[in-house]
XYZ file of C-alpha atoms in Angstrom:
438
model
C 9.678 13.791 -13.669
C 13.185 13.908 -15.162
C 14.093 11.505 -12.721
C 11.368 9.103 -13.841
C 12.267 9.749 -17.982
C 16.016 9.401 -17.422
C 15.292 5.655 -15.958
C 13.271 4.907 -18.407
C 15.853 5.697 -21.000
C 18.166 3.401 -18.512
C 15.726 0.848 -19.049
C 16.190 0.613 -22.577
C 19.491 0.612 -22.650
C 20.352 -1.901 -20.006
C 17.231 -4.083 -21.266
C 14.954 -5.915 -19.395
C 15.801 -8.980 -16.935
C 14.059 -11.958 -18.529
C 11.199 -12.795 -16.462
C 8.501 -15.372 -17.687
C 5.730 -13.261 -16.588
C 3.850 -11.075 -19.377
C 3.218 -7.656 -18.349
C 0.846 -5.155 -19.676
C 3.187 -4.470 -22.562
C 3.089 -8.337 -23.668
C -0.436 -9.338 -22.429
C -3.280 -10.210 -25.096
C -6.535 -8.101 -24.497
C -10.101 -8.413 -25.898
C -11.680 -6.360 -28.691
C -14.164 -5.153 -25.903
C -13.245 -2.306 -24.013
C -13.705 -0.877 -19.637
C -13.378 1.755 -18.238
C -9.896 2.371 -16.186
C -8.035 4.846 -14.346
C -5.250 5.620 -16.301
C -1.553 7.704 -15.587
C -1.115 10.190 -18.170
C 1.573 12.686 -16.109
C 2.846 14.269 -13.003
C -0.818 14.995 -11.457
C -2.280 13.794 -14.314
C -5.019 10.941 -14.405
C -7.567 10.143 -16.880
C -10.896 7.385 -16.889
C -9.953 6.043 -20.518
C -12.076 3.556 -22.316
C -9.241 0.656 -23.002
C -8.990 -2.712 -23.922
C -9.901 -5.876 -21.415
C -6.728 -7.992 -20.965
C -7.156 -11.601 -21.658
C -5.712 -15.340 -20.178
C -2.188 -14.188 -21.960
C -0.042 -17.093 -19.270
C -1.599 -20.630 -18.499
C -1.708 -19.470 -14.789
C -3.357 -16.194 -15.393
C -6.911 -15.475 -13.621
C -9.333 -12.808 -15.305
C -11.234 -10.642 -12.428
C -14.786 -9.158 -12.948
C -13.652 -6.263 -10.546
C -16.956 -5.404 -7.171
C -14.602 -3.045 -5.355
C -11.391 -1.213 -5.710
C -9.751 1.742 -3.911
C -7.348 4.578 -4.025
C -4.358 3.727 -1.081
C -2.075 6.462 -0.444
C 0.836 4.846 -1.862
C -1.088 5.305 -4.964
C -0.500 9.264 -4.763
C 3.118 9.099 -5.235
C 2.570 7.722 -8.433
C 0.180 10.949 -8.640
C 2.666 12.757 -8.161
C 5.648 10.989 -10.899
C 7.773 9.973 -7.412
C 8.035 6.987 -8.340
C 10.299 5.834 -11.316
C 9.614 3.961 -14.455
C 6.216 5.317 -14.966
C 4.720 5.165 -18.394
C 1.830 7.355 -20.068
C -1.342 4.860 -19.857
C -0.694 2.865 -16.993
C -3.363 1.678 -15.711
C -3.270 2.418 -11.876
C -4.417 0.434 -8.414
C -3.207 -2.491 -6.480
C -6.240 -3.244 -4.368
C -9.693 -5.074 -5.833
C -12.077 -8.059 -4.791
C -14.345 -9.176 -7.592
C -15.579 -12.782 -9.819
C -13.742 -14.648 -11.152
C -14.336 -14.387 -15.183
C -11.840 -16.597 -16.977
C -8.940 -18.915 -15.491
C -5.737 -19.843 -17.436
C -5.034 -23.915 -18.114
C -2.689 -24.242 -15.023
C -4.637 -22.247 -12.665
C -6.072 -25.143 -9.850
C -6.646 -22.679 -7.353
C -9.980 -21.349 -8.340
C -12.591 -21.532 -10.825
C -14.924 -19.291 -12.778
C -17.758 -17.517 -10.671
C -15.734 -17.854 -7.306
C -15.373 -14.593 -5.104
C -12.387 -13.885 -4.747
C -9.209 -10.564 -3.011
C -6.464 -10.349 -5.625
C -3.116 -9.020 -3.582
C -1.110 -6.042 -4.857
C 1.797 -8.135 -5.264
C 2.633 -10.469 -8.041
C 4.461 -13.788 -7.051
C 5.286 -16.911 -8.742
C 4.829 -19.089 -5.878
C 7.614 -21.433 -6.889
C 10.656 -19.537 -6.737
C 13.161 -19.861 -3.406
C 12.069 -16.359 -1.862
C 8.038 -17.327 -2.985
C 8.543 -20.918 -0.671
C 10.120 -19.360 1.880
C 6.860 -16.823 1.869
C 8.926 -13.862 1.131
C 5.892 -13.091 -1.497
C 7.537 -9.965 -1.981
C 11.028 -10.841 -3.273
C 9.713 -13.293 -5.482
C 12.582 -13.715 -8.364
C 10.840 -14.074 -11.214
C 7.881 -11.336 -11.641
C 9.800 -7.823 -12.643
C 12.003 -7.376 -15.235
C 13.159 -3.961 -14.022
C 17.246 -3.603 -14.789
C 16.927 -0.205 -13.018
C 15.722 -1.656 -10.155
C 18.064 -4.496 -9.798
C 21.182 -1.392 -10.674
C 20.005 0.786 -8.051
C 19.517 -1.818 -5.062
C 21.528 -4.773 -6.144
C 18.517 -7.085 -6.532
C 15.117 -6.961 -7.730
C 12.112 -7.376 -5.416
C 8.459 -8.723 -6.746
C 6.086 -7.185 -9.309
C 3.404 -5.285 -7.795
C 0.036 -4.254 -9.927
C -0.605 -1.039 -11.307
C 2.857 0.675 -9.556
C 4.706 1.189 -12.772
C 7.854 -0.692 -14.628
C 9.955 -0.148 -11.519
C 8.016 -3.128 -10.419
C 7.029 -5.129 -13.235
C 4.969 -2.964 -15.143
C 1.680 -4.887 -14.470
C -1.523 -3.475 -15.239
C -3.258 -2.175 -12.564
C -7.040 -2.511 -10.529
C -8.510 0.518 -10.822
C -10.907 -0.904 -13.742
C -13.962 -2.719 -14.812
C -11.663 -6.017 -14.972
C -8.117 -7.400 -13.786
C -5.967 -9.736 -14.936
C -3.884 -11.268 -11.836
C -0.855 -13.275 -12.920
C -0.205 -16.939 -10.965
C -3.704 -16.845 -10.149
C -3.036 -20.030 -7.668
C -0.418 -17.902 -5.715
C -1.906 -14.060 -5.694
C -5.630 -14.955 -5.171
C -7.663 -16.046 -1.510
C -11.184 -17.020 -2.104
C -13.600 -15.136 0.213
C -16.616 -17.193 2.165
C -19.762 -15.240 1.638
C -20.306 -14.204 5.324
C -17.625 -11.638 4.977
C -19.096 -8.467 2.613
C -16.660 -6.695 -0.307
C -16.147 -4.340 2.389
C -14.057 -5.933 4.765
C -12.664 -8.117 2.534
C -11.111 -5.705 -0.008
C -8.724 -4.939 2.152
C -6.848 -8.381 2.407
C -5.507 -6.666 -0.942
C -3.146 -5.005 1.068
C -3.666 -2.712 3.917
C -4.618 -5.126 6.692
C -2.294 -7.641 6.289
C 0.338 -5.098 5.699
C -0.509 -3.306 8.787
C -0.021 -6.589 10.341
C 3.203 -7.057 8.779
C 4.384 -4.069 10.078
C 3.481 -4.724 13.506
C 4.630 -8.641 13.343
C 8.307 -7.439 12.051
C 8.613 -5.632 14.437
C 8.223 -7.545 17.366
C 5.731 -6.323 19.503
C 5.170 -8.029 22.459
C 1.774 -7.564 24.989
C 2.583 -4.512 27.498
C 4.878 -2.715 24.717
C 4.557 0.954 24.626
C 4.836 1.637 20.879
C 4.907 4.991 18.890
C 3.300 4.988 15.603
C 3.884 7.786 13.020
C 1.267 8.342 10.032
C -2.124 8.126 10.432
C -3.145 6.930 6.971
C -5.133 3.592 6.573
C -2.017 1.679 7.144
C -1.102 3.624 10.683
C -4.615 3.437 11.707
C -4.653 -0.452 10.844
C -1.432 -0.638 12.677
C -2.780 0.891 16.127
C -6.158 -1.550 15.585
C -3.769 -4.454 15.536
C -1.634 -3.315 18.294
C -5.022 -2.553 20.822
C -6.978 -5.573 19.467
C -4.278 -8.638 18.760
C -0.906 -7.774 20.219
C -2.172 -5.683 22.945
C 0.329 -3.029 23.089
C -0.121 -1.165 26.939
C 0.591 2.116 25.659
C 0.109 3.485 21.953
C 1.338 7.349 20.994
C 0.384 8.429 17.522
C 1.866 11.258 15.412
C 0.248 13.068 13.131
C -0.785 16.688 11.972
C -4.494 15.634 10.873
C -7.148 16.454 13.818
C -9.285 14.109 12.535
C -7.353 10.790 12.211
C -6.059 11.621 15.617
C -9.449 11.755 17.054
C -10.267 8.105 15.192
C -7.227 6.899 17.001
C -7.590 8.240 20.329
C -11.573 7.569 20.650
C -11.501 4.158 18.763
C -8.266 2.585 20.256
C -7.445 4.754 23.422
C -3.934 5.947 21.458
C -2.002 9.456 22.772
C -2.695 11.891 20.539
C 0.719 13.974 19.285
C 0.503 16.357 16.349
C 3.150 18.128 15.276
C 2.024 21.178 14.245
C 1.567 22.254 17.751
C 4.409 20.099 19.571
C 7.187 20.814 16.641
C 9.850 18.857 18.974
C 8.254 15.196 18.574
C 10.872 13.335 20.387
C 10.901 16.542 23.369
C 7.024 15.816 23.092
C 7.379 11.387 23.049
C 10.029 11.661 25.979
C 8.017 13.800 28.200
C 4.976 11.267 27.488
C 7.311 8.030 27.939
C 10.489 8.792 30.181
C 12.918 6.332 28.612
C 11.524 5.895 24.976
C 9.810 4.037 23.162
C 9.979 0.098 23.041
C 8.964 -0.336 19.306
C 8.589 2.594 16.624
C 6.852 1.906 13.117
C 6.944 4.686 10.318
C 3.888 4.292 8.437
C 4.163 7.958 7.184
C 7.171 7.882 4.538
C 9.572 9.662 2.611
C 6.827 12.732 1.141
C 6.351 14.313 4.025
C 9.334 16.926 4.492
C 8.682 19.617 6.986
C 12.252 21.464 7.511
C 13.297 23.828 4.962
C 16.292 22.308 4.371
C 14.628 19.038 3.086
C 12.006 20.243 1.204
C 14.742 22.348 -0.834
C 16.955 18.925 -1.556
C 13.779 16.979 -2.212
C 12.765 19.558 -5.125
C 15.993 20.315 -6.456
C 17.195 16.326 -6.359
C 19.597 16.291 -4.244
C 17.492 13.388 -2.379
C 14.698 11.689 -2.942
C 13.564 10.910 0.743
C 13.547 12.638 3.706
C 15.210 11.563 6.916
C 13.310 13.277 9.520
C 10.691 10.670 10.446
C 13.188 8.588 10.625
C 15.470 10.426 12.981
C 12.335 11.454 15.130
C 12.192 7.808 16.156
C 15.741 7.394 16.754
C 14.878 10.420 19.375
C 11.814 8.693 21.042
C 13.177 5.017 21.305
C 14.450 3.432 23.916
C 17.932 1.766 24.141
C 18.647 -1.189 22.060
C 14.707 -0.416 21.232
C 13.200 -1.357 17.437
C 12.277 0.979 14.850
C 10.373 -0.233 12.077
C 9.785 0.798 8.345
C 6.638 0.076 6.828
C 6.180 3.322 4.871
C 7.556 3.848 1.099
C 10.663 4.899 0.687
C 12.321 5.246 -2.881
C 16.029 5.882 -2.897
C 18.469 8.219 -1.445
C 18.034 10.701 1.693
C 20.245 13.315 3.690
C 21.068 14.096 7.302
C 20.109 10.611 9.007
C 20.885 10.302 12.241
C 23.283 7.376 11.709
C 25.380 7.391 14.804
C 22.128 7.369 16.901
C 21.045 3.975 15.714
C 24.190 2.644 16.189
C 25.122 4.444 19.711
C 21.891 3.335 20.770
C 21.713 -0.113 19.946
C 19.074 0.300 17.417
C 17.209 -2.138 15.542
C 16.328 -0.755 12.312
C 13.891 -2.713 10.152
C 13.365 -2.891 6.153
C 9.387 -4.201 6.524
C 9.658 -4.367 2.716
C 6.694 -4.369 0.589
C 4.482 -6.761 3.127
C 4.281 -10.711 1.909
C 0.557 -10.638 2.473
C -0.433 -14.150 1.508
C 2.013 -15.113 4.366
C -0.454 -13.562 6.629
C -4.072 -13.641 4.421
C -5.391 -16.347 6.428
C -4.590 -15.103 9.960
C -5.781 -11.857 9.191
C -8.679 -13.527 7.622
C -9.951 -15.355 10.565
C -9.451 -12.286 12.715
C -12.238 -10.221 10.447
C -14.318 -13.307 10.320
C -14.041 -13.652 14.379
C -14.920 -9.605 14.839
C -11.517 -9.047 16.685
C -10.117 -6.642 13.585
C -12.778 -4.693 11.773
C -11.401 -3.258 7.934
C -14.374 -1.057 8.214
C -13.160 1.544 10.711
C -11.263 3.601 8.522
C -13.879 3.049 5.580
C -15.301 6.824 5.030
C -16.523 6.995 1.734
C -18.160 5.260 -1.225
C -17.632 6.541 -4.594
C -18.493 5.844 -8.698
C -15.282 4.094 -10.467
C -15.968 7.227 -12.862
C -15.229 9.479 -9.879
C -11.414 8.022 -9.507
C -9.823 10.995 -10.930
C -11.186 13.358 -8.264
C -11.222 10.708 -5.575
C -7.325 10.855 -6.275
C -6.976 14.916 -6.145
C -9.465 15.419 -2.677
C -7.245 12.554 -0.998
C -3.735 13.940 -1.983
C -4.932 17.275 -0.148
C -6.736 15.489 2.492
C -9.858 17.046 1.528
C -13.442 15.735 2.572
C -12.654 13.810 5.411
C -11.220 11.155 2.737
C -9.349 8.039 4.432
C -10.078 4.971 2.715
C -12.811 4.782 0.220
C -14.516 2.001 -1.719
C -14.921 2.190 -5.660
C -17.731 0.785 -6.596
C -18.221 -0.937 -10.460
C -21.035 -1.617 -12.309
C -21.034 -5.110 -11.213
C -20.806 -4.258 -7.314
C -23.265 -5.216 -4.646
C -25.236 -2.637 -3.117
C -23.366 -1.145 0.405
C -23.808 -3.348 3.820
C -25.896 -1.632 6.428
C -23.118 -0.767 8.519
C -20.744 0.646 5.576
C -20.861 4.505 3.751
C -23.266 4.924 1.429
C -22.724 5.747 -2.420
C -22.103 9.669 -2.319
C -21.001 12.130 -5.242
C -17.230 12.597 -4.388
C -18.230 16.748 -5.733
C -20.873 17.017 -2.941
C -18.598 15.841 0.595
């Protein structure tokens, strides 16, 4: 936390990069209030009766929110690991809902269509934005930490605090999506709020991770972190890319099992084989082809990095990390789709470079570079969003949603937050529960 008020206090005194998007400190609201999910401190959240944002720039798009989520990224805000937080932020990045009000410039859709809103915020018309690096768009966060501490600034994201934009979030009655004609896809009505929520962000992420890097049919690929995103990421590498081999790390039995029964993955979890690479090279004689880190940087197990972690002396630890430069192969690729913040210790450096390593920044995934693929893969029943779906849950329950999840509590994976506008559940999806009684 003194991490996160000493950049603020950068903030102010460097001052904001012009941007011409308003964030949630400049947008207009309503006189009417909903009900949002709202960061008040470290492991601190709060439902908080606030006011509806409003068309504030011509290419804004008001959202009637059916569905929103909690995705794991969301718990390092929980936890104040992320910088640039401010009391009152309203939280989330991932919603599907109606389309309520549309600014003058906005061509793309029109009142009353159904429409996924992504987690990032892009102009569509800078240089990175036509080049559909949706991500790095230029002109959406004003952060002057950001652009200090890596040299440039990437894209706004909703609801992930003033490190990246400071844009109000989706874990609310309503949304207000900026350069509605950019960060909206219109959903036909064959596909339920179920699947299609997750365009947002997980399953095209997923398949970012996997596109960057490089899989090709008949890889054997490791994949470490079983959260929605890892679990997405072995879906897409049985059902589209059609890895031959999959090994999965984890230490939670049960997303193991989901892997292993649903997908056919190797099962490795590393409370019981504590030497993952020993474990991966006994497995796969020769390494891996293609490693992806869907865990991230919260996850210490040694001693050592769990004491520089809470003391500051880094922010991230290296250990995933240098388990896959272990487990892959020679001139192999290692991929990075997990958050990582800032600074970490003891990476195994000279490995990647002995070794011929690729190492890959996925970045925060361009996802309306890959919405329509991903899209017609849900509609065609070769990638179902639903697998990993385990729970349906009031928008009022979003506080204890978050603290059940962060402990991994319930059998919690991915849930669905249901509004008072929301449809009733599909047949084939969980059922509205009371998150006190799983």
């Amino acid at each position: 936390m003194a991490t996160n008020i000493a950049a603020n206090i950068v903030q102010s005194t460097l001052g904001q990069v012009p941007v011409q998007a308003s964030n949630e400190d400049k947008q207009k609201t309503s006189p009417h209030e909903m009900l949002a999910c709202c960061w008040e401190g470290k492991e601190k959240i709060q439902m908080k009766h606030v006011p509806i944002p409003e068309i504030t720039d011509d290419e804004d798009v008001l959202i009637r929110v059916t569905g929103t989520t909690v995705c794991g990224s969301d718990l390092h805000l929980y936890h104040g690991e992320i910088l640039q937080l401010k009391k009152d932020e309203i939280l989330g990045h991932e919603c599907i809902g109606i389309v309520e009000k549309v600014g003058s410039k906005v061509t793309h859709v029109i009142p009353g269509d159904r429409v996924v809103a992504a987690f990032n915020t892009a102009c569509g018309k800078c240089e990175y934005c036509l080049k559909q690096q949706f991500t790095a768009c230029d002109c959406t966060n004003n952060s002057s930490v950001m652009e200090k501490l890596y040299g440039h600034r990437t894209g706004g994201v909703m609801g992930y605090s003033h490190f990246v934009g400071g844009f109000s979030g989706a874990q609310a009655e309503y949304c207000r999506v900026l350069y509605g004609n950019t960060n909206l896809i219109k959903i036909p009505a064959v596909i339920p709020d179920e699947k299609a929520i997750f365009l947002s962000d997980i399953v095209p992420t997923s398949y970012h991770a996997v596109w960057e890097a490089g899989v090709k049919e008949g890889d054997v690929v490791g994949v470490w972190g079983l959260g929605p995103i890892g679990l997405n990421v072995v879906q897409w590498l049985r059902n589209i890319f059609k890895a031959s081999s999959i090994i999965v790390i984890d230490n939670v039995p049960e997303r193991l099992q989901i892997a292993q029964e649903r997908w056919g993955a190797i099962p490795v979890n590393f409370d019981k084989d504590t030497d993952v690479s020993a474990k991966i090279n006994e497995l796969v004689p020769g390494g891996l082809d293609r490693s992806i880190d869907c865990a991230g940087f919260r996850y210490a197990k040694s001693l050592v990095h769990k004491i520089e972690r809470a003391v500051g002396l880094e922010t991230d630890t290296s250990e995933v990390i240098n388990e896959m430069v272990r487990s892959t192969k020679k001139f192999g690729t290692m991929a990075i789709i997990a958050d990582y913040a800032a600074y970490t210790n003891h990476l195994l450096i000279g490995g990647i470079m002995e070794k011929g390593l690729r190492l890959i920044g996925c970045g925060q995934a361009p996802i309306q570079r890959h919405w329509q693929k991903c899209l017609e893969y849900i509609a065609n029943n070769e990638f179902d969003p639903t697998a990993i779906l385990s729970h349906r849950f009031r928008l009022e329950d979003t506080v204890e949603v978050y603290k059940q999840f962060d402990l991994k509590q319930s059998g919690i994976l991915k849930v669905f937050l249901e509004t008072k506008f929301s449809n009733p559940p599909v047949s084939y999806a969980p059922k509205l529960s009371s998150v006190h009684g799983v």
